[in-house]
Amino acid sequence: MVVEPKVKGFICTTAHPVGCERNVSGQIDYVKKNGAIEGPKKVLVIGASTGYGLASRITAAFGMGAATIGVYFDKEASGKRTATPGFYNTRTFDAKATEEGLYSKSINGDAFSVEIKEQVINTIKEDLGKVDMVVYSLASPRRTTADGTSYVSSLKTIGADFTQKNWNLKDNTVTDATLTSATEEEIANTVKVMGGEDWIDWMDALAKADVLEDNAITLAYSYIGPKLTYPIYHEGTIGRAKQHLADSAVAITEKMQDKGIKAYVSVNKALVTQASSAIPVVPLYLSVLYKVMKEKDIHEGCIEQMYRLFKDKVYGVEGIQVEEDGMLHVDDWEMREDVQREVMDIWEQINSDNLLELADTEGYWLDFYQMFGFKMDGVDYSVDVEV
Ligand code: NAD
């Protein structure tokens, strides 16, 4: 069938298999072109099918020559419904890795569940023995814990409501959006879903099964951003969860010190992914940031970020490059003083009349469509494809 994008708000309900394949191939080419990284050879990526997790897996496999196991949660096609992008991405990744003689196994299921953890552990035991790197890159709106309780995360402020400029994606106007404040229960639930509890569960399960190499490294990803978005992100419900994630890194390192296993949080750049486009105010910030960073020729996507993280900050000649806050930072270019000053200057002025001129809305939408395999160069979208 001919697959067209069907965009509803911040989500696209279709994905193009050939476009997704092109997207993954492009990321693989980027890593190969930029050269090998001396690093681990057996890598588990949890949340491996899109965004930062996919880029981490591509960097591990095609940059470090690692065997990879990827865990993801995506839907296959059924009837006239296409699969979700992560399904096509993973299928492409598996095929390309196999072509290059790299071991690759992908497990589609709920990473929060005990069953998937067991399945992954059995796969490691049977195929790899142990792993020397674990990337934890889940972004999910809900989590069901082992006792069957379901928790839903919220994108809310803590304390007072917060009003800020917002880009209405439907009609390209800029108006105020107000985020309401969370209840104690909403805060706790967001921490349950997006905090570090499940990361710790994973590491405990892997350690207990003795499938972690000595001195293995585990990474999880976070975001801080500028003061402008603090009430929504850093100081909001999600920020509370990210604080828990950072505390969990310390807890994991401490409890696994006899094996020399270390956990780190990497603070990454704001980018258009399925997770970030759902957050109010963030799309406007992203499109202004893109404009400024592209003009300075320092714009990066997920693959550039993860390649730089692995090459310079984790497995570089100078070893692990943590900053004063104990975390790794590849948000360093986003947070550069000159970048943020220009973003804030634009932010002050931006409105419905000058939006298209002052923000890179085109770049935002291009990234958005490409996440679902649309608007990729060299793909003929008028032809029938097998979904
Ligand atoms: P994403 O939505 O692109 O990827 C999420 C991944 O998690 C997908 O592979 C999905 O299949 C998987 N997943 C979700 N629920 C699952 C489940 N129950 N079981 C198994 N797999 C599941 O998101 P992303 O933006 O790449 O986010 C990854 C991490 O990076 C998050 O911790 C996020 O907070 C962080 N981060 C994102 C940004 C950004 O701007 N996008 C910036 C900094 C940090």
Tab-separated table of C-alpha atoms and ligand atoms in Angstrom:
chain	number	residue	atom	x	y	z
A	1	MET	CA	0.000	0.000	0.000
A	2	VAL	CA	0.957	3.649	-0.334
A	3	VAL	CA	1.822	4.932	3.149
A	4	GLU	CA	1.158	8.559	3.988
A	5	PRO	CA	1.774	10.421	7.225
A	6	LYS	CA	-1.265	10.805	9.461
A	7	VAL	CA	-0.359	13.409	12.043
A	8	LYS	CA	-2.549	13.927	15.070
A	9	GLY	CA	-1.208	16.570	17.432
A	10	PHE	CA	2.280	15.482	18.438
A	11	ILE	CA	2.008	11.958	17.127
A	12	CYS	CA	1.981	10.373	13.687
A	13	THR	CA	-0.108	7.210	13.529
A	14	THR	CA	1.613	5.767	10.440
A	15	ALA	CA	5.243	4.927	9.714
A	16	HIS	CA	6.972	4.327	6.398
A	17	PRO	CA	9.035	1.118	6.306
A	18	VAL	CA	11.398	2.244	3.543
A	19	GLY	CA	11.849	5.682	5.105
A	20	CYS	CA	12.625	4.164	8.509
A	21	GLU	CA	15.146	1.869	6.854
A	22	ARG	CA	16.746	4.896	5.195
A	23	ASN	CA	16.857	6.721	8.531
A	24	VAL	CA	18.671	3.845	10.287
A	25	SER	CA	21.054	3.353	7.347
A	26	GLY	CA	21.922	7.056	7.476
A	27	GLN	CA	22.821	6.782	11.162
A	28	ILE	CA	24.929	3.698	10.498
A	29	ASP	CA	26.754	5.518	7.691
A	30	TYR	CA	27.442	8.459	10.008
A	31	VAL	CA	29.111	6.209	12.586
A	32	LYS	CA	31.149	4.302	10.013
A	33	LYS	CA	32.333	7.514	8.386
A	34	ASN	CA	33.470	8.928	11.725
A	35	GLY	CA	35.586	5.965	12.654
A	36	ALA	CA	35.936	3.202	15.196
A	37	ILE	CA	35.748	3.650	18.967
A	38	GLU	CA	37.655	1.346	21.294
A	39	GLY	CA	34.973	0.123	23.652
A	40	PRO	CA	32.908	-2.781	24.974
A	41	LYS	CA	32.063	-5.698	22.778
A	42	LYS	CA	28.824	-6.988	24.329
A	43	VAL	CA	26.171	-4.357	24.864
A	44	LEU	CA	22.587	-4.468	26.135
A	45	VAL	CA	20.366	-1.532	25.169
A	46	ILE	CA	17.014	-1.169	26.935
A	47	GLY	CA	14.791	1.143	24.873
A	48	ALA	CA	16.667	0.446	21.664
A	49	SER	CA	14.276	1.183	18.821
A	50	THR	CA	14.098	4.977	18.491
A	51	GLY	CA	15.749	8.181	19.680
A	52	TYR	CA	18.774	8.037	21.956
A	53	GLY	CA	18.591	4.289	22.580
A	54	LEU	CA	18.650	3.419	18.882
A	55	ALA	CA	21.540	5.837	18.318
A	56	SER	CA	23.404	4.239	21.255
A	57	ARG	CA	22.907	0.782	19.805
A	58	ILE	CA	24.069	1.891	16.353
A	59	THR	CA	27.174	3.493	17.882
A	60	ALA	CA	27.920	0.359	19.920
A	61	ALA	CA	27.538	-1.994	16.966
A	62	PHE	CA	28.935	-0.020	14.055
A	63	GLY	CA	31.367	2.148	16.029
A	64	MET	CA	32.700	-0.352	18.581
A	65	GLY	CA	31.967	-3.593	16.720
A	66	ALA	CA	29.816	-4.777	19.628
A	67	ALA	CA	27.355	-7.637	19.743
A	68	THR	CA	24.085	-6.060	20.858
A	69	ILE	CA	20.842	-7.120	22.462
A	70	GLY	CA	18.076	-4.544	22.145
A	71	VAL	CA	14.852	-4.365	24.142
A	72	TYR	CA	12.001	-2.321	22.732
A	73	PHE	CA	8.228	-2.008	22.787
A	74	ASP	CA	6.733	-1.589	19.352
A	75	LYS	CA	3.762	-2.746	17.380
A	76	GLU	CA	3.859	-4.886	14.248
A	77	ALA	CA	1.705	-3.976	11.287
A	78	SER	CA	-1.779	-5.418	11.243
A	79	GLY	CA	-4.267	-5.122	8.396
A	80	LYS	CA	-4.077	-1.590	7.074
A	81	ARG	CA	-2.171	-0.308	10.087
A	82	THR	CA	1.529	0.150	9.629
A	83	ALA	CA	3.935	-0.963	12.326
A	84	THR	CA	5.339	1.697	14.672
A	85	PRO	CA	8.665	3.248	13.562
A	86	GLY	CA	10.684	1.380	16.170
A	87	PHE	CA	9.571	-1.907	14.660
A	88	TYR	CA	10.903	-0.974	11.202
A	89	ASN	CA	14.025	0.599	12.718
A	90	THR	CA	14.818	-2.551	14.679
A	91	ARG	CA	14.196	-4.820	11.713
A	92	THR	CA	16.601	-2.702	9.687
A	93	PHE	CA	19.172	-2.634	12.458
A	94	ASP	CA	19.089	-6.428	12.828
A	95	ALA	CA	19.466	-6.934	9.069
A	96	LYS	CA	22.344	-4.464	8.710
A	97	ALA	CA	24.187	-5.829	11.743
A	98	THR	CA	23.855	-9.396	10.467
A	99	GLU	CA	25.113	-8.292	7.036
A	100	GLU	CA	28.287	-7.040	8.731
A	101	GLY	CA	28.721	-10.199	10.774
A	102	LEU	CA	27.678	-8.511	14.017
A	103	TYR	CA	25.581	-10.438	16.532
A	104	SER	CA	22.227	-8.746	17.072
A	105	LYS	CA	19.133	-9.912	18.875
A	106	SER	CA	16.065	-7.770	19.535
A	107	ILE	CA	13.399	-8.516	22.093
A	108	ASN	CA	10.020	-6.821	21.680
A	109	GLY	CA	8.146	-6.582	24.984
A	110	ASP	CA	7.645	-4.653	28.200
A	111	ALA	CA	11.055	-3.902	29.681
A	112	PHE	CA	9.439	-3.145	33.047
A	113	SER	CA	8.259	-6.751	33.345
A	114	VAL	CA	9.991	-9.624	35.111
A	115	GLU	CA	9.400	-11.873	32.063
A	116	ILE	CA	11.342	-9.671	29.653
A	117	LYS	CA	14.191	-9.323	32.148
A	118	GLU	CA	14.345	-13.130	32.373
A	119	GLN	CA	14.214	-13.493	28.594
A	120	VAL	CA	17.094	-11.043	28.190
A	121	ILE	CA	19.159	-12.790	30.872
A	122	ASN	CA	18.630	-16.174	29.200
A	123	THR	CA	19.624	-14.717	25.847
A	124	ILE	CA	22.811	-13.238	27.333
A	125	LYS	CA	23.676	-16.550	28.998
A	126	GLU	CA	23.093	-18.570	25.864
A	127	ASP	CA	24.662	-16.251	23.324
A	128	LEU	CA	27.108	-13.843	24.955
A	129	GLY	CA	27.889	-15.135	28.423
A	130	LYS	CA	28.088	-11.652	29.925
A	131	VAL	CA	27.667	-8.024	28.872
A	132	ASP	CA	30.089	-5.183	29.511
A	133	MET	CA	27.755	-2.262	28.874
A	134	VAL	CA	24.087	-1.622	29.659
A	135	VAL	CA	22.301	1.406	28.214
A	136	TYR	CA	18.995	2.252	29.862
A	137	SER	CA	17.066	4.562	27.522
A	138	LEU	CA	13.394	4.013	28.220
A	139	ALA	CA	10.876	6.787	27.754
A	140	SER	CA	7.412	5.667	28.637
A	141	PRO	CA	4.201	7.251	29.864
A	142	ARG	CA	3.338	4.264	32.065
A	143	ARG	CA	4.795	1.357	33.971
A	144	THR	CA	3.256	-1.761	35.433
A	145	THR	CA	5.300	-3.090	38.324
A	146	ALA	CA	5.821	-6.752	39.240
A	147	ASP	CA	2.829	-6.714	41.624
A	148	GLY	CA	0.515	-5.695	38.777
A	149	THR	CA	0.076	-2.029	39.803
A	150	SER	CA	0.094	0.463	36.934
A	151	TYR	CA	1.550	3.945	37.278
A	152	VAL	CA	1.101	6.830	34.851
A	153	SER	CA	3.586	9.690	34.600
A	154	SER	CA	2.542	13.347	34.365
A	155	LEU	CA	4.116	16.378	32.766
A	156	LYS	CA	3.303	18.948	35.414
A	157	THR	CA	4.931	21.598	37.512
A	158	ILE	CA	5.653	21.216	41.207
A	159	GLY	CA	4.299	24.007	43.399
A	160	ALA	CA	2.693	26.782	41.358
A	161	ASP	CA	1.088	26.614	37.916
A	162	PHE	CA	3.322	27.931	35.162
A	163	THR	CA	2.494	29.929	32.055
A	164	GLN	CA	4.876	30.216	29.145
A	165	LYS	CA	4.878	30.786	25.386
A	166	ASN	CA	3.813	27.800	23.378
A	167	TRP	CA	3.774	27.032	19.680
A	168	ASN	CA	0.416	25.676	18.559
A	169	LEU	CA	1.530	23.137	16.027
A	170	LYS	CA	-1.860	23.107	14.292
A	171	ASP	CA	-2.069	26.741	13.242
A	172	ASN	CA	1.468	28.106	13.762
A	173	THR	CA	0.419	30.623	16.366
A	174	VAL	CA	2.308	31.410	19.546
A	175	THR	CA	0.071	31.749	22.587
A	176	ASP	CA	0.456	31.186	26.303
A	177	ALA	CA	0.099	27.669	27.657
A	178	THR	CA	-0.409	26.964	31.318
A	179	LEU	CA	0.868	23.846	32.998
A	180	THR	CA	-0.909	22.967	36.178
A	181	SER	CA	0.860	21.720	39.256
A	182	ALA	CA	0.992	18.080	40.222
A	183	THR	CA	-0.436	16.388	43.280
A	184	GLU	CA	1.904	14.439	45.566
A	185	GLU	CA	0.554	11.253	44.027
A	186	GLU	CA	1.262	12.449	40.482
A	187	ILE	CA	4.811	13.345	41.473
A	188	ALA	CA	5.349	9.931	43.069
A	189	ASN	CA	3.862	8.141	40.051
A	190	THR	CA	6.089	10.031	37.619
A	191	VAL	CA	9.122	9.026	39.671
A	192	LYS	CA	7.891	5.407	39.584
A	193	VAL	CA	7.709	5.482	35.784
A	194	MET	CA	10.662	7.659	34.754
A	195	GLY	CA	12.926	7.451	37.809
A	196	GLY	CA	15.659	4.916	38.392
A	197	GLU	CA	13.799	2.134	40.202
A	198	ASP	CA	13.489	-0.084	37.145
A	199	TRP	CA	17.100	0.668	36.135
A	200	ILE	CA	18.171	-0.628	39.552
A	201	ASP	CA	15.879	-3.672	39.106
A	202	TRP	CA	17.556	-4.414	35.778
A	203	MET	CA	21.063	-4.088	37.208
A	204	ASP	CA	20.160	-6.216	40.251
A	205	ALA	CA	18.672	-8.930	38.042
A	206	LEU	CA	21.679	-8.928	35.703
A	207	ALA	CA	24.113	-9.035	38.649
A	208	LYS	CA	22.191	-11.798	40.394
A	209	ALA	CA	22.277	-13.897	37.218
A	210	ASP	CA	26.013	-13.190	36.961
A	211	VAL	CA	25.801	-11.837	33.431
A	212	LEU	CA	27.694	-8.583	34.061
A	213	GLU	CA	31.412	-8.368	33.337
A	214	ASP	CA	33.632	-6.847	35.991
A	215	ASN	CA	34.083	-3.113	35.387
A	216	ALA	CA	31.006	-2.953	33.173
A	217	ILE	CA	29.466	0.473	32.617
A	218	THR	CA	25.797	1.339	32.642
A	219	LEU	CA	24.366	4.583	31.283
A	220	ALA	CA	20.970	6.258	31.558
A	221	TYR	CA	19.907	9.541	29.972
A	222	SER	CA	18.646	12.781	31.382
A	223	TYR	CA	17.886	16.372	30.465
A	224	ILE	CA	18.269	19.633	32.356
A	225	GLY	CA	17.934	22.492	29.871
A	226	PRO	CA	17.720	26.251	30.374
A	227	LYS	CA	15.995	28.115	33.224
A	228	LEU	CA	13.180	28.916	30.818
A	229	THR	CA	11.945	25.339	30.868
A	230	TYR	CA	12.857	24.602	34.508
A	231	PRO	CA	9.270	24.758	35.828
A	232	ILE	CA	8.154	22.317	33.136
A	233	TYR	CA	11.114	20.011	33.121
A	234	HIS	CA	13.991	20.266	35.550
A	235	GLU	CA	11.891	21.448	38.493
A	236	GLY	CA	8.691	19.690	37.420
A	237	THR	CA	7.490	16.120	37.835
A	238	ILE	CA	9.839	14.756	35.168
A	239	GLY	CA	12.780	16.573	36.746
A	240	ARG	CA	11.958	14.880	40.050
A	241	ALA	CA	12.099	11.533	38.256
A	242	LYS	CA	15.432	12.497	36.680
A	243	GLN	CA	16.792	13.376	40.132
A	244	HIS	CA	15.810	9.876	41.198
A	245	LEU	CA	17.611	8.522	38.138
A	246	ALA	CA	20.779	10.415	39.116
A	247	ASP	CA	20.524	9.129	42.716
A	248	SER	CA	20.051	5.631	41.318
A	249	ALA	CA	23.341	5.886	39.416
A	250	VAL	CA	25.106	6.551	42.723
A	251	ALA	CA	23.228	3.673	44.379
A	252	ILE	CA	24.111	1.201	41.590
A	253	THR	CA	27.799	2.175	41.607
A	254	GLU	CA	27.919	1.807	45.370
A	255	LYS	CA	26.249	-1.573	45.561
A	256	MET	CA	28.306	-2.989	42.680
A	257	GLN	CA	31.659	-1.572	43.714
A	258	ASP	CA	33.190	-4.966	44.453
A	259	LYS	CA	32.846	-5.781	40.747
A	260	GLY	CA	33.923	-2.306	39.684
A	261	ILE	CA	30.636	-1.705	37.888
A	262	LYS	CA	29.857	1.967	37.412
A	263	ALA	CA	26.593	3.713	36.601
A	264	TYR	CA	26.423	7.149	34.997
A	265	VAL	CA	23.747	9.524	33.869
A	266	SER	CA	24.447	11.416	30.669
A	267	VAL	CA	22.665	14.730	30.240
A	268	ASN	CA	21.813	14.956	26.560
A	269	LYS	CA	20.681	17.716	24.253
A	270	ALA	CA	17.012	18.522	23.664
A	271	LEU	CA	15.943	16.879	20.431
A	272	VAL	CA	12.750	16.030	18.634
A	273	THR	CA	11.810	12.492	19.638
A	274	GLN	CA	8.470	10.876	20.328
A	275	ALA	CA	9.013	11.566	24.021
A	276	SER	CA	9.992	15.246	23.793
A	277	SER	CA	7.435	16.438	21.246
A	278	ALA	CA	4.688	15.597	23.733
A	279	ILE	CA	5.897	18.180	26.270
A	280	PRO	CA	4.214	21.631	26.055
A	281	VAL	CA	6.514	24.641	25.382
A	282	VAL	CA	9.373	22.296	24.426
A	283	PRO	CA	8.643	22.275	20.635
A	284	LEU	CA	8.974	26.087	20.545
A	285	TYR	CA	12.188	25.966	22.533
A	286	LEU	CA	13.493	23.207	20.249
A	287	SER	CA	12.754	25.108	17.067
A	288	VAL	CA	14.482	28.237	18.385
A	289	LEU	CA	17.421	26.171	19.631
A	290	TYR	CA	17.720	24.430	16.243
A	291	LYS	CA	17.829	27.807	14.509
A	292	VAL	CA	20.627	29.098	16.738
A	293	MET	CA	22.679	25.885	16.763
A	294	LYS	CA	22.379	25.382	13.006
A	295	GLU	CA	23.545	28.948	12.383
A	296	LYS	CA	26.575	28.246	14.559
A	297	ASP	CA	27.089	24.917	12.801
A	298	ILE	CA	26.943	22.971	16.070
A	299	HIS	CA	23.556	21.308	15.661
A	300	GLU	CA	23.518	17.592	16.433
A	301	GLY	CA	20.915	14.845	16.166
A	302	CYS	CA	20.682	11.686	18.300
A	303	ILE	CA	23.410	9.859	16.414
A	304	GLU	CA	25.906	12.737	16.574
A	305	GLN	CA	25.196	13.068	20.299
A	306	MET	CA	25.642	9.382	21.092
A	307	TYR	CA	28.728	9.013	18.932
A	308	ARG	CA	30.336	11.994	20.700
A	309	LEU	CA	29.243	10.662	24.097
A	310	PHE	CA	30.822	7.258	23.547
A	311	LYS	CA	33.919	8.501	21.748
A	312	ASP	CA	34.867	11.524	23.849
A	313	LYS	CA	33.115	11.221	27.195
A	314	VAL	CA	32.948	7.496	28.019
A	315	TYR	CA	35.523	5.517	26.044
A	316	GLY	CA	37.950	8.289	25.060
A	317	VAL	CA	41.653	8.239	25.838
A	318	GLU	CA	41.079	10.400	28.887
A	319	GLY	CA	38.510	8.031	30.376
A	320	ILE	CA	35.140	8.923	31.823
A	321	GLN	CA	34.525	12.671	31.619
A	322	VAL	CA	32.095	13.457	34.418
A	323	GLU	CA	31.416	17.071	35.348
A	324	GLU	CA	31.179	18.527	38.835
A	325	ASP	CA	27.624	17.263	39.255
A	326	GLY	CA	28.874	13.705	38.750
A	327	MET	CA	27.158	13.402	35.375
A	328	LEU	CA	28.307	13.233	31.783
A	329	HIS	CA	27.255	16.181	29.631
A	330	VAL	CA	26.666	16.169	25.906
A	331	ASP	CA	24.275	19.071	26.408
A	332	ASP	CA	27.446	21.197	26.612
A	333	TRP	CA	26.933	22.847	23.217
A	334	GLU	CA	23.222	23.478	23.829
A	335	MET	CA	24.051	25.099	27.158
A	336	ARG	CA	26.926	27.221	25.813
A	337	GLU	CA	26.547	30.776	27.038
A	338	ASP	CA	26.416	32.309	23.542
A	339	VAL	CA	23.830	29.750	22.402
A	340	GLN	CA	21.544	30.303	25.362
A	341	ARG	CA	21.897	34.092	25.148
A	342	GLU	CA	20.713	34.054	21.536
A	343	VAL	CA	17.913	31.606	22.289
A	344	MET	CA	16.666	33.863	25.086
A	345	ASP	CA	16.885	36.983	22.877
A	346	ILE	CA	14.700	35.272	20.306
A	347	TRP	CA	12.389	33.934	22.990
A	348	GLU	CA	11.661	37.462	24.209
A	349	GLN	CA	10.640	38.592	20.727
A	350	ILE	CA	8.904	35.562	19.290
A	351	ASN	CA	5.189	35.718	18.486
A	352	SER	CA	2.660	34.453	15.928
A	353	ASP	CA	3.793	37.035	13.333
A	354	ASN	CA	7.524	36.299	13.368
A	355	LEU	CA	7.525	32.612	14.353
A	356	LEU	CA	8.478	31.297	10.911
A	357	GLU	CA	11.303	33.783	10.636
A	358	LEU	CA	12.777	33.483	14.128
A	359	ALA	CA	12.439	29.733	14.716
A	360	ASP	CA	13.473	26.732	12.665
A	361	THR	CA	9.957	25.317	12.468
A	362	GLU	CA	10.867	23.566	9.215
A	363	GLY	CA	13.746	21.785	10.935
A	364	TYR	CA	11.446	20.749	13.748
A	365	TRP	CA	8.892	19.275	11.353
A	366	LEU	CA	11.546	17.595	9.224
A	367	ASP	CA	12.898	15.797	12.309
A	368	PHE	CA	9.361	14.950	13.340
A	369	TYR	CA	8.402	13.414	9.985
A	370	GLN	CA	11.718	11.624	9.629
A	371	MET	CA	11.144	9.885	12.988
A	372	PHE	CA	8.268	8.139	11.243
A	373	GLY	CA	10.175	7.524	8.027
A	374	PHE	CA	8.692	10.384	6.012
A	375	LYS	CA	10.425	13.146	4.027
A	376	MET	CA	13.604	11.095	3.700
A	377	ASP	CA	15.729	11.890	0.653
A	378	GLY	CA	15.666	9.294	-2.067
A	379	VAL	CA	12.453	7.549	-1.011
A	380	ASP	CA	9.600	7.441	-3.533
A	381	TYR	CA	6.532	7.863	-1.347
A	382	SER	CA	4.112	7.343	-4.226
A	383	VAL	CA	4.861	3.647	-4.684
A	384	ASP	CA	3.243	0.717	-2.934
A	385	VAL	CA	5.256	-0.746	-0.070
A	386	GLU	CA	4.900	-3.908	1.960
A	387	VAL	CA	4.097	-2.859	5.509
B	1	NAD	P1	12.062	7.598	22.519
B	1	NAD	O1	10.604	7.703	22.727
B	1	NAD	O2	12.592	7.936	21.154
B	1	NAD	O3	12.599	6.131	22.870
B	1	NAD	C1	12.087	5.364	23.904
B	1	NAD	C2	12.471	3.902	23.721
B	1	NAD	O4	11.949	3.172	24.835
B	1	NAD	C3	11.895	3.224	22.471
B	1	NAD	O5	12.830	2.324	21.950
B	1	NAD	C4	10.697	2.441	23.016
B	1	NAD	O6	10.371	1.285	22.252
B	1	NAD	C5	11.246	2.051	24.370
B	1	NAD	N1	10.210	1.726	25.345
B	1	NAD	C6	9.256	2.525	25.876
B	1	NAD	N2	8.528	1.848	26.791
B	1	NAD	C7	9.022	0.583	26.837
B	1	NAD	C8	8.722	-0.567	27.571
B	1	NAD	N3	7.734	-0.584	28.468
B	1	NAD	N4	9.441	-1.686	27.332
B	1	NAD	C9	10.449	-1.701	26.423
B	1	NAD	N5	10.802	-0.624	25.715
B	1	NAD	C10	10.096	0.508	25.903
B	1	NAD	O7	12.696	8.526	23.636
B	1	NAD	P2	14.086	9.313	23.781
B	1	NAD	O8	13.789	10.767	23.627
B	1	NAD	O9	15.167	8.701	22.985
B	1	NAD	O10	14.341	9.094	25.332
B	1	NAD	C11	15.254	8.155	25.854
B	1	NAD	C12	15.864	8.722	27.114
B	1	NAD	O11	16.588	9.903	26.788
B	1	NAD	C13	14.816	9.135	28.166
B	1	NAD	O12	15.312	8.852	29.437
B	1	NAD	C14	14.734	10.643	27.965
B	1	NAD	O13	14.284	11.318	29.114
B	1	NAD	C15	16.184	10.948	27.657
B	1	NAD	N6	16.433	12.259	27.009
B	1	NAD	C16	15.697	12.680	25.943
B	1	NAD	C17	15.950	13.941	25.411
B	1	NAD	C18	15.167	14.472	24.241
B	1	NAD	O14	15.188	15.669	23.995
B	1	NAD	N7	14.495	13.648	23.498
B	1	NAD	C19	16.988	14.755	25.921
B	1	NAD	C20	17.742	14.262	26.976
B	1	NAD	C21	17.465	13.015	27.528
